[in-house]
Amino acid sequence: MNINLKFVSYNLGIVAGLIAAAMMFSLLWAFPVFGGVWEYEARGFYGLLYSILISGVVSGSLLRYGWNARKDQFFRRETIMIVAFSWIMAAILGAFPYLFSQTARDLNITPDGSSIPVYMSIADAIFEAQSGFSTTGATVICVLDHPELVPRVILFWRSTTHFMGGLGIIVLLVTLLDTGLAGKFLMQGEITGPLKTGNTMTRMRQTALCTTGIYVGFCVVVILLLKIAGLSFFDAFCHGFGTVATGGFSTHDTSIAYFRDVPGVNLLLVEGTVAFFSFLCGMNLLLLFFFLTGKSRAILSSPEWRVYIILVITATFVIFGTAVMKDHLSVTGDDGTFQLAKAGDAFLTCFFHVVALITTTGYITTDYNTWSSACLGVFILLMFTGACAGSTSGGIKLVRAILFFKILRMEFDRAYRPTIIRPLRYGNEIITDESVPRQLLVFLLTAFLIVLITWILVIFIEPDDAWINNTIEYINPETKLLDLLVATLSMFGNIGPAIGLFGPTGNYTALTDCSKLIFSVVMMLGRLEIFAVLTLFVPQFWRK
């Protein structure tokens, strides 16, 4: 059968309309009553207006073309196309505000001491938009603290892309519309994780509504707590979106560390709020809904939840012990005596960064690049595993790691006891589907190949200049291979910060446009179920 392009067009039109509507909320921050300075905000305001107009035209055109097919019969090919093209379209439409507002990503200092803004290119804008929607939090902008270069309305739009991407564009679509069976297939293409057995609801729209409810509720609570901690409403909204979406976009170049020197801000409450709610949003949101409604057994019986808790606690103590022994963090006063308050601050710092990396949130309060290789090794491991399936975080998801080690153990047992019959268990459930091990191994192999191929490509594309000309002690041409490898893992895992040149105090502005576009694709592959995107490149997919 032919692909029902009109059905696809109708749903893509709705997505474009949602993006246009989301842009409108950013316009408010240009007005003085919301703290905007029109001299700085005019470019961003009109840039957003032009972007809203284009998104509206795209939405109207797609809806008009597909209107008569909105209730047509559909098949899996249509839902795969809707998921993949929704995210591609979101990255393109989401890039327009950066381009139309002439947002700067850096400043070039001339020999006479003057500075010239470096405006974002098309590749920069697509990278920034995809990073926002995929909740990666990687950025190419180095001048976030300069409203004359980066208007506040654009910063709010950045954070809004986190809000939409954390919940999921398709989940938002299913929440707002009664899409029936289409909703089930659409969400299966967007929600990452091989097991969705935790859903006991019969309708995917009910599932989407529950997920949306807890997501929005967490956003409200985080924003209020950050406001109580001393942040402005603007900063509270932006960091609240980044926290619950586990994204990591900040309104300041130094991320959460910026608030350390701001009078009236309770940094302890800010760090604690961001860390705690990032930790919560690293769990399965639907299981959290059951827990909050009194059905605690659902979450307590989850093996992935238990492993998540153990891993976070263990990693925090390991990092804390190593950081204290290596003098990265101090627990003593000027007189050399142990101080409980300093130990508490150091422990919170370790917990904050462990949670920020395992949940792929990516906020920072200190430069962990200067810590020992043991600490960096633990951080890279956390980047690789990610948090729970059904959460807003990236990474391969812990459930896959758990199943992989269970399958590995079964194969070891069969090596010396070939007659043994041991079913594959996940918690109290016996997995009878014999294709699960094969699907898991295919996924892990595909993920490995994507990371490997991307790494090799960017190695050849990127010149050594960024590493040669850098004045930071621990960055040099010898670290290029490792920096790009961890950066690739960070992109695929939707983490944001990496190490070295792309570490917590750096960003991705030094990359060439070609590498930025490649990483934009990798971010999307990491955010969605891989095969929902890769299937589009299979010729048989497009045949009758």
Coordinates of C-alpha atoms in Angstrom, one line a residue:
M1 CA 0.0 0.0 0.0
N2 CA 1.0 3.6 -0.6
I3 CA 2.1 5.7 2.4
N4 CA -0.8 8.0 3.5
L5 CA 1.1 11.2 3.1
K6 CA -2.0 13.3 3.9
F7 CA -2.4 11.6 7.3
V8 CA 1.3 12.3 8.0
S9 CA 0.9 15.9 6.8
Y10 CA -2.1 16.6 9.1
N11 CA -0.2 15.4 12.2
L12 CA 2.9 17.3 11.3
G13 CA 0.8 20.4 10.9
I14 CA -0.4 20.0 14.5
V15 CA 3.2 19.7 15.7
A16 CA 4.2 22.9 13.8
G17 CA 1.2 24.7 15.4
L18 CA 2.3 23.6 18.8
I19 CA 5.8 25.0 18.2
A20 CA 4.4 28.3 17.0
A21 CA 2.2 28.5 20.1
A22 CA 5.2 27.8 22.4
M23 CA 7.1 30.6 20.8
M24 CA 4.4 33.1 21.7
F25 CA 5.0 32.6 25.5
S26 CA 8.6 33.7 25.0
L27 CA 7.5 37.1 23.7
L28 CA 6.3 38.2 27.1
W29 CA 9.9 38.5 28.5
A30 CA 10.6 41.4 26.1
F31 CA 8.3 43.8 27.9
P32 CA 9.5 45.9 30.9
V33 CA 6.9 44.6 33.2
F34 CA 8.6 41.2 32.9
G35 CA 12.1 42.7 33.2
G36 CA 12.9 43.2 29.6
V37 CA 14.9 46.1 28.2
W38 CA 13.4 46.9 24.7
E39 CA 16.7 48.2 23.4
Y40 CA 18.1 44.7 23.9
E41 CA 14.9 42.7 23.3
A42 CA 13.6 44.2 20.1
R43 CA 15.7 41.9 17.8
G44 CA 14.6 38.9 19.7
F45 CA 11.0 40.0 19.8
Y46 CA 10.8 40.5 16.0
G47 CA 12.9 37.4 15.4
L48 CA 10.3 35.3 17.3
L49 CA 7.4 37.0 15.5
Y50 CA 8.9 36.1 12.1
S51 CA 9.5 32.6 13.4
I52 CA 5.9 32.3 14.6
L53 CA 4.6 33.5 11.2
I54 CA 6.7 30.9 9.4
S55 CA 5.7 28.1 11.8
G56 CA 2.1 29.2 11.4
V57 CA 2.2 29.1 7.6
V58 CA 3.9 25.7 7.7
S59 CA 1.2 24.5 10.1
G60 CA -1.7 25.8 8.1
S61 CA -0.3 24.4 4.8
L62 CA 0.2 21.0 6.2
L63 CA -3.2 20.9 8.0
R64 CA -4.9 22.1 4.8
Y65 CA -3.2 19.4 2.7
G66 CA -4.0 16.6 5.1
W67 CA -7.4 17.7 6.5
N68 CA -9.5 15.2 4.7
A69 CA -7.3 12.4 5.8
R70 CA -7.2 13.2 9.5
K71 CA -9.4 10.2 10.4
D72 CA -8.0 7.8 7.7
Q73 CA -6.7 4.4 8.3
F74 CA -3.0 4.4 9.2
F75 CA -0.1 1.9 9.5
R76 CA 3.2 1.8 11.3
R77 CA 5.0 3.5 8.4
E78 CA 2.9 6.6 8.9
T79 CA 3.6 6.7 12.6
I80 CA 7.3 6.2 12.1
M81 CA 7.3 9.1 9.6
I82 CA 5.4 11.4 12.0
V83 CA 7.8 10.7 14.9
A84 CA 10.9 11.2 12.8
F85 CA 9.8 14.2 10.8
S86 CA 8.3 15.9 13.8
W87 CA 11.7 16.1 15.4
I88 CA 13.4 17.1 12.2
M89 CA 10.8 19.8 11.6
A90 CA 11.1 21.0 15.3
A91 CA 14.9 21.5 14.9
I92 CA 14.4 23.5 11.7
L93 CA 11.5 25.7 13.0
G94 CA 13.2 26.0 16.4
A95 CA 16.3 27.4 14.7
F96 CA 14.6 30.4 13.1
P97 CA 14.4 32.5 16.3
Y98 CA 18.2 32.4 16.6
L99 CA 18.8 33.4 13.0
F100 CA 16.1 36.1 12.7
S101 CA 17.2 37.7 16.0
Q102 CA 20.8 37.7 14.9
T103 CA 21.8 36.0 18.2
A104 CA 25.6 36.1 18.8
R105 CA 27.4 33.0 19.9
D106 CA 30.8 34.7 20.7
L107 CA 32.8 37.8 20.5
N108 CA 36.0 38.3 18.5
I109 CA 38.6 40.6 19.9
T110 CA 40.3 42.7 17.2
P111 CA 44.0 43.8 17.5
D112 CA 42.8 47.3 18.5
G113 CA 40.9 45.9 21.5
S114 CA 37.4 46.2 20.2
S115 CA 35.0 43.3 20.0
I116 CA 33.0 42.1 17.1
P117 CA 29.9 39.8 17.6
V118 CA 30.0 36.4 15.9
Y119 CA 26.5 35.7 14.9
M120 CA 25.0 32.2 14.8
S121 CA 25.2 30.3 11.5
I122 CA 22.5 28.0 10.2
A123 CA 24.4 25.0 11.6
D124 CA 24.8 26.8 15.0
A125 CA 21.0 27.5 15.1
I126 CA 20.0 23.9 14.2
F127 CA 22.5 22.5 16.8
E128 CA 21.1 24.8 19.5
A129 CA 17.5 24.0 18.6
Q130 CA 18.1 20.2 18.4
S131 CA 20.1 20.4 21.7
G132 CA 17.1 22.0 23.3
F133 CA 14.4 19.7 22.0
S134 CA 16.5 16.6 22.7
T135 CA 17.2 17.9 26.2
T136 CA 20.9 17.5 25.5
G137 CA 21.8 21.0 26.9
A138 CA 24.9 21.4 24.7
T139 CA 25.4 24.9 23.5
V140 CA 27.5 26.9 21.1
I141 CA 26.7 30.3 22.8
C142 CA 29.6 31.8 24.9
V143 CA 28.0 35.1 25.8
L144 CA 24.8 34.2 27.7
D145 CA 25.3 36.9 30.2
H146 CA 25.2 39.7 27.6
P147 CA 21.6 40.7 26.8
E148 CA 22.7 42.9 24.0
L149 CA 24.1 39.9 22.3
V150 CA 21.6 37.2 23.4
P151 CA 18.1 38.7 24.2
R152 CA 16.2 37.3 27.1
V153 CA 13.3 36.2 24.9
I154 CA 15.8 34.0 23.0
L155 CA 17.1 32.5 26.3
F156 CA 13.5 31.8 27.3
W157 CA 12.8 30.1 23.9
R158 CA 15.9 27.9 24.5
S159 CA 14.5 26.8 27.8
T160 CA 11.0 26.3 26.3
T161 CA 12.5 23.8 23.8
H162 CA 13.7 21.9 26.9
F163 CA 10.2 21.9 28.3
M164 CA 8.7 20.6 25.1
G165 CA 11.4 18.1 24.4
G166 CA 11.6 16.8 28.0
L167 CA 7.9 15.9 27.9
G168 CA 8.2 14.8 24.3
I169 CA 6.7 16.4 21.3
I170 CA 4.7 13.3 20.5
V171 CA 3.6 12.8 24.1
L172 CA 2.3 16.4 24.0
L173 CA 0.5 15.7 20.8
V174 CA -1.2 12.6 22.2
T175 CA -2.1 14.5 25.4
L176 CA -3.9 17.2 23.6
L177 CA -5.6 15.1 21.0
D178 CA -7.6 11.9 21.3
T179 CA -5.5 10.0 18.8
G180 CA -6.7 6.5 19.6
L181 CA -4.5 3.7 18.5
A182 CA -2.3 6.1 16.6
G183 CA -1.2 7.5 20.0
K184 CA 0.1 4.1 21.1
F185 CA 2.3 3.7 18.1
L186 CA 3.5 7.3 18.1
M187 CA 4.5 7.1 21.8
Q188 CA 6.3 3.8 21.2
G189 CA 8.5 5.6 18.6
E190 CA 9.4 8.4 21.0
I191 CA 9.6 7.0 24.5
T192 CA 12.9 5.3 24.9
G193 CA 13.4 2.0 26.7
P194 CA 12.8 -1.6 25.7
L195 CA 10.1 -2.4 28.3
K196 CA 6.9 -0.6 28.7
T197 CA 5.2 -3.2 30.9
G198 CA 4.9 -0.7 33.7
N199 CA 1.9 0.8 31.9
T200 CA -1.3 -0.8 33.3
M201 CA -3.6 1.7 31.6
T202 CA -5.6 0.6 28.6
R203 CA -5.3 3.9 26.7
M204 CA -2.2 5.6 25.7
R205 CA -3.8 9.0 26.0
Q206 CA -4.4 8.3 29.7
T207 CA -0.8 7.4 30.0
A208 CA 0.2 10.6 28.3
L209 CA -2.1 12.6 30.6
C210 CA -0.6 11.1 33.7
T211 CA 2.9 11.7 32.5
T212 CA 2.1 15.3 31.5
G213 CA 0.4 15.9 34.9
I214 CA 3.4 14.9 37.0
Y215 CA 5.8 16.6 34.6
V216 CA 4.0 20.0 34.7
G217 CA 3.5 19.6 38.5
F218 CA 7.2 19.1 39.0
C219 CA 7.9 22.2 36.9
V220 CA 5.6 24.3 39.0
V221 CA 7.2 23.1 42.3
V222 CA 10.8 23.6 41.1
I223 CA 10.0 27.1 39.8
L224 CA 8.5 28.1 43.1
L225 CA 11.4 26.6 45.1
L226 CA 14.0 28.4 43.0
K227 CA 12.1 31.6 43.4
I228 CA 12.1 31.1 47.2
A229 CA 15.8 30.5 46.9
G230 CA 16.3 34.0 45.6
L231 CA 16.3 33.6 41.8
S232 CA 14.3 35.9 39.6
F233 CA 11.2 34.5 38.0
F234 CA 13.0 34.5 34.6
D235 CA 15.9 32.4 36.0
A236 CA 13.5 30.3 38.0
F237 CA 11.4 29.4 34.9
C238 CA 14.4 28.7 32.7
H239 CA 16.3 26.5 35.2
G240 CA 13.0 24.9 36.3
F241 CA 12.4 23.8 32.7
G242 CA 16.0 22.6 32.4
T243 CA 15.8 20.6 35.7
V244 CA 12.6 18.8 35.1
A245 CA 13.4 18.1 31.4
T246 CA 16.9 17.0 32.6
G247 CA 18.2 19.3 29.9
G248 CA 20.7 21.7 31.4
F249 CA 20.3 25.0 29.4
S250 CA 21.2 27.8 31.8
T251 CA 20.8 31.6 31.4
H252 CA 24.4 32.1 32.4
D253 CA 27.8 31.0 31.0
T254 CA 28.8 29.4 34.3
S255 CA 25.5 27.5 34.8
I256 CA 24.4 27.1 38.4
A257 CA 27.8 28.2 39.7
Y258 CA 26.8 31.8 38.6
F259 CA 24.5 32.1 41.6
R260 CA 27.3 31.5 44.1
D261 CA 28.2 35.2 44.0
V262 CA 24.7 36.7 43.6
P263 CA 23.5 38.5 46.8
G264 CA 20.3 37.1 48.3
V265 CA 20.5 33.7 46.6
N266 CA 20.5 30.6 48.8
L267 CA 22.9 28.5 46.7
L268 CA 22.4 25.5 49.0
L269 CA 18.7 25.5 48.3
V270 CA 19.3 26.0 44.6
E271 CA 21.7 23.1 44.3
G272 CA 19.5 20.9 46.5
T273 CA 16.4 21.7 44.5
V274 CA 18.0 21.1 41.1
A275 CA 19.7 17.9 42.3
F276 CA 16.7 16.4 44.0
F277 CA 14.2 17.0 41.2
S278 CA 16.7 16.0 38.5
F279 CA 17.1 12.8 40.5
L280 CA 13.3 12.3 40.6
C281 CA 12.9 13.0 36.9
G282 CA 15.5 10.3 36.2
M283 CA 12.9 7.8 37.3
N284 CA 10.0 6.4 35.3
L285 CA 7.5 9.2 35.4
L286 CA 4.5 6.8 35.2
L287 CA 5.8 4.8 38.1
L288 CA 6.3 8.0 40.0
F289 CA 2.6 8.8 39.3
F290 CA 1.6 5.5 40.8
F291 CA 3.8 6.1 43.8
L292 CA 2.3 9.5 44.4
T293 CA -1.2 8.1 44.2
G294 CA -0.5 5.5 46.9
K295 CA 0.5 2.6 44.7
S296 CA 4.0 2.4 46.1
R297 CA 4.5 -1.3 45.2
A298 CA 4.7 -0.4 41.5
I299 CA 8.0 1.6 42.0
L300 CA 9.4 -0.4 44.9
S301 CA 9.2 -3.7 42.9
S302 CA 11.0 -2.2 39.9
P303 CA 14.6 -3.6 39.5
E304 CA 15.6 -0.6 37.5
W305 CA 14.5 1.8 40.3
R306 CA 16.6 -0.1 42.9
V307 CA 19.7 -0.2 40.6
Y308 CA 19.2 3.5 40.0
I309 CA 19.2 4.3 43.7
I310 CA 22.1 2.1 44.5
L311 CA 24.2 3.4 41.6
V312 CA 23.6 7.1 42.5
I313 CA 24.4 6.5 46.2
T314 CA 27.5 4.4 45.4
A315 CA 28.9 6.8 42.8
T316 CA 28.3 9.8 45.1
F317 CA 30.3 8.2 47.9
V318 CA 33.1 7.1 45.5
I319 CA 33.4 10.6 44.0
F320 CA 33.2 12.2 47.4
G321 CA 35.9 9.9 48.9
T322 CA 38.2 10.4 45.9
A323 CA 37.7 14.1 45.6
V324 CA 38.5 14.6 49.3
M325 CA 41.6 12.4 49.2
K326 CA 42.9 14.1 46.1
D327 CA 42.1 17.6 47.6
H328 CA 39.7 18.5 44.9
L329 CA 37.2 19.3 47.7
S330 CA 38.0 20.3 51.2
V331 CA 36.3 19.2 54.4
T332 CA 38.6 21.1 56.8
G333 CA 38.8 24.7 57.9
D334 CA 41.7 27.1 57.8
D335 CA 43.0 25.5 61.1
G336 CA 43.0 22.0 59.5
T337 CA 40.2 20.6 61.6
F338 CA 37.2 18.7 60.2
Q339 CA 34.1 20.9 59.6
L340 CA 30.7 19.2 59.2
A341 CA 29.3 22.2 57.2
K342 CA 32.2 22.0 54.6
A343 CA 31.9 18.2 54.4
G344 CA 28.1 18.7 53.8
D345 CA 28.8 21.2 51.0
A346 CA 31.4 18.9 49.4
F347 CA 29.0 15.9 49.6
L348 CA 26.2 18.0 48.0
T349 CA 28.6 19.0 45.2
C350 CA 29.4 15.4 44.5
F351 CA 25.8 14.3 44.6
F352 CA 24.8 17.2 42.4
H353 CA 27.3 16.2 39.6
V354 CA 26.5 12.5 39.9
V355 CA 22.8 13.2 39.4
A356 CA 23.5 15.8 36.7
L357 CA 25.4 13.3 34.7
I358 CA 23.5 10.1 35.2
T359 CA 20.2 11.9 34.5
T360 CA 21.9 13.7 31.6
T361 CA 20.8 17.1 33.1
G362 CA 24.3 18.6 32.7
Y363 CA 24.1 21.5 35.1
I364 CA 27.4 22.3 36.9
T365 CA 28.6 24.1 40.0
T366 CA 32.4 23.4 39.7
D367 CA 34.9 22.4 37.0
Y368 CA 35.3 18.7 37.5
N369 CA 37.7 18.7 34.5
T370 CA 40.5 19.4 37.0
W371 CA 39.6 16.3 39.2
S372 CA 41.4 13.0 39.0
S373 CA 41.1 10.5 36.2
A374 CA 39.3 8.2 38.6
C375 CA 36.5 10.7 39.1
L376 CA 36.3 11.4 35.3
G377 CA 36.1 7.6 34.7
V378 CA 33.1 7.3 37.0
F379 CA 31.4 10.4 35.4
I380 CA 31.9 8.8 31.9
L381 CA 30.3 5.6 33.1
L382 CA 27.3 7.5 34.4
M383 CA 27.0 9.3 31.1
F384 CA 26.9 6.0 29.3
T385 CA 24.3 4.2 31.5
G386 CA 21.8 7.0 31.9
A387 CA 18.8 6.8 34.2
C388 CA 15.5 4.9 34.0
A389 CA 13.3 4.2 31.0
G390 CA 10.2 6.3 30.8
S391 CA 12.1 9.3 32.3
T392 CA 13.1 12.6 30.7
S393 CA 16.8 11.6 30.8
G394 CA 18.9 10.3 27.9
G395 CA 21.6 7.5 27.8
I396 CA 21.0 3.9 27.0
K397 CA 18.8 3.5 30.1
L398 CA 19.5 1.3 33.1
V399 CA 16.9 -1.3 32.1
R400 CA 19.0 -2.2 29.0
A401 CA 22.2 -2.5 31.2
I402 CA 20.3 -4.7 33.6
L403 CA 19.0 -7.0 30.9
F404 CA 22.4 -7.1 29.2
F405 CA 24.2 -8.4 32.3
K406 CA 21.4 -10.9 33.0
I407 CA 21.8 -12.2 29.4
L408 CA 25.5 -12.3 29.8
R409 CA 25.2 -14.3 33.0
M410 CA 22.9 -16.8 31.3
E411 CA 25.4 -17.3 28.5
F412 CA 28.2 -17.9 31.0
D413 CA 26.1 -20.5 32.8
R414 CA 25.4 -22.2 29.5
A415 CA 29.1 -22.3 28.7
Y416 CA 29.8 -24.9 31.4
R417 CA 26.2 -26.2 32.0
P418 CA 24.7 -26.4 28.5
T419 CA 21.6 -28.3 29.6
I420 CA 20.6 -25.7 32.2
I421 CA 17.2 -24.1 31.6
R422 CA 17.0 -20.7 33.2
P423 CA 14.3 -18.2 32.1
L424 CA 15.2 -14.5 31.7
R425 CA 13.7 -12.6 34.6
Y426 CA 13.1 -8.9 35.1
G427 CA 12.0 -8.4 38.6
N428 CA 9.0 -10.7 39.2
E429 CA 8.3 -11.0 35.5
I430 CA 9.5 -13.8 33.3
I431 CA 10.3 -12.6 29.8
T432 CA 8.9 -15.2 27.5
D433 CA 9.6 -13.3 24.3
E434 CA 12.7 -15.0 22.9
S435 CA 13.4 -12.0 20.6
V436 CA 14.2 -9.6 23.6
P437 CA 17.9 -10.7 23.9
R438 CA 18.3 -10.3 20.2
Q439 CA 16.6 -6.9 20.1
L440 CA 18.8 -5.7 23.0
L441 CA 22.0 -6.8 21.4
V442 CA 21.0 -5.3 18.1
F443 CA 20.3 -2.0 19.8
L444 CA 23.6 -2.0 21.7
L445 CA 25.5 -2.9 18.5
T446 CA 23.7 -0.2 16.6
A447 CA 24.4 2.4 19.3
F448 CA 28.1 1.3 19.3
L449 CA 28.4 1.7 15.6
I450 CA 26.7 5.1 15.6
V451 CA 29.1 6.4 18.2
L452 CA 32.1 4.8 16.5
I453 CA 31.3 6.1 13.0
T454 CA 30.4 9.6 14.4
W455 CA 33.7 9.7 16.4
I456 CA 35.8 8.8 13.4
L457 CA 34.0 11.4 11.2
V458 CA 34.5 14.3 13.6
I459 CA 38.2 13.3 14.2
F460 CA 38.8 13.8 10.4
I461 CA 36.6 16.8 10.1
E462 CA 37.9 18.8 13.1
P463 CA 41.3 20.6 12.7
D464 CA 43.7 20.7 15.7
D465 CA 43.6 24.5 15.9
A466 CA 41.0 24.6 18.8
W467 CA 43.3 22.3 20.9
I468 CA 46.6 24.0 19.8
N469 CA 45.4 27.6 20.5
N470 CA 43.8 26.8 23.8
T471 CA 45.5 28.3 26.8
I472 CA 43.9 25.9 29.4
E473 CA 46.6 23.6 30.8
Y474 CA 44.7 20.3 30.5
I475 CA 43.6 20.9 26.9
N476 CA 46.1 20.1 24.1
P477 CA 46.2 18.2 20.8
E478 CA 47.0 14.9 22.7
T479 CA 43.5 15.1 24.3
K480 CA 41.6 15.6 21.0
L481 CA 40.7 11.9 20.5
L482 CA 39.4 11.5 24.0
D483 CA 37.6 14.8 24.0
L484 CA 35.8 14.0 20.8
L485 CA 35.0 10.5 21.9
V486 CA 33.4 11.7 25.2
A487 CA 31.7 14.5 23.3
T488 CA 30.1 12.0 20.9
L489 CA 28.9 9.9 23.8
S490 CA 27.5 13.0 25.3
M491 CA 25.6 13.9 22.2
F492 CA 24.2 10.4 21.8
G493 CA 23.3 10.2 25.4
N494 CA 21.8 13.7 25.4
I495 CA 24.0 14.8 28.3
G496 CA 25.5 18.1 27.2
P497 CA 28.9 18.7 28.9
A498 CA 31.7 16.3 28.2
I499 CA 35.4 16.6 29.2
G500 CA 38.4 18.6 28.0
L501 CA 37.5 21.2 25.4
F502 CA 33.8 20.4 25.7
G503 CA 33.9 20.1 29.5
P504 CA 31.9 21.9 32.2
T505 CA 33.6 25.3 31.6
G506 CA 33.6 24.9 27.8
N507 CA 31.0 24.5 25.0
Y508 CA 30.8 23.4 21.4
T509 CA 31.3 26.7 19.6
A510 CA 34.8 25.6 18.4
L511 CA 33.4 22.8 16.3
T512 CA 33.1 23.2 12.5
D513 CA 29.6 23.6 11.0
C514 CA 29.8 20.1 9.5
S515 CA 30.5 18.5 12.9
K516 CA 27.6 20.5 14.5
L517 CA 25.2 19.2 11.9
I518 CA 26.4 15.6 12.4
F519 CA 26.0 16.0 16.2
S520 CA 22.5 17.4 15.6
V521 CA 21.5 14.1 13.9
V522 CA 23.2 12.1 16.7
M523 CA 21.3 14.0 19.4
M524 CA 18.0 13.1 17.7
L525 CA 19.0 9.4 17.3
G526 CA 19.9 9.4 21.0
R527 CA 16.6 11.0 22.0
L528 CA 14.3 8.8 20.0
E529 CA 14.1 5.0 19.6
I530 CA 17.0 4.6 17.1
F531 CA 15.1 2.4 14.6
A532 CA 12.2 4.9 14.3
V533 CA 14.7 7.2 12.5
L534 CA 17.1 4.7 10.8
T535 CA 14.1 2.9 9.2
L536 CA 13.6 6.0 7.0
F537 CA 16.9 5.1 5.3
V538 CA 15.8 1.6 4.3
P539 CA 14.7 1.5 0.7
Q540 CA 12.0 -1.1 1.3
F541 CA 10.3 1.4 3.7
W542 CA 9.3 3.6 0.8
R543 CA 8.0 0.8 -1.4
K544 CA 4.4 -0.1 -1.8

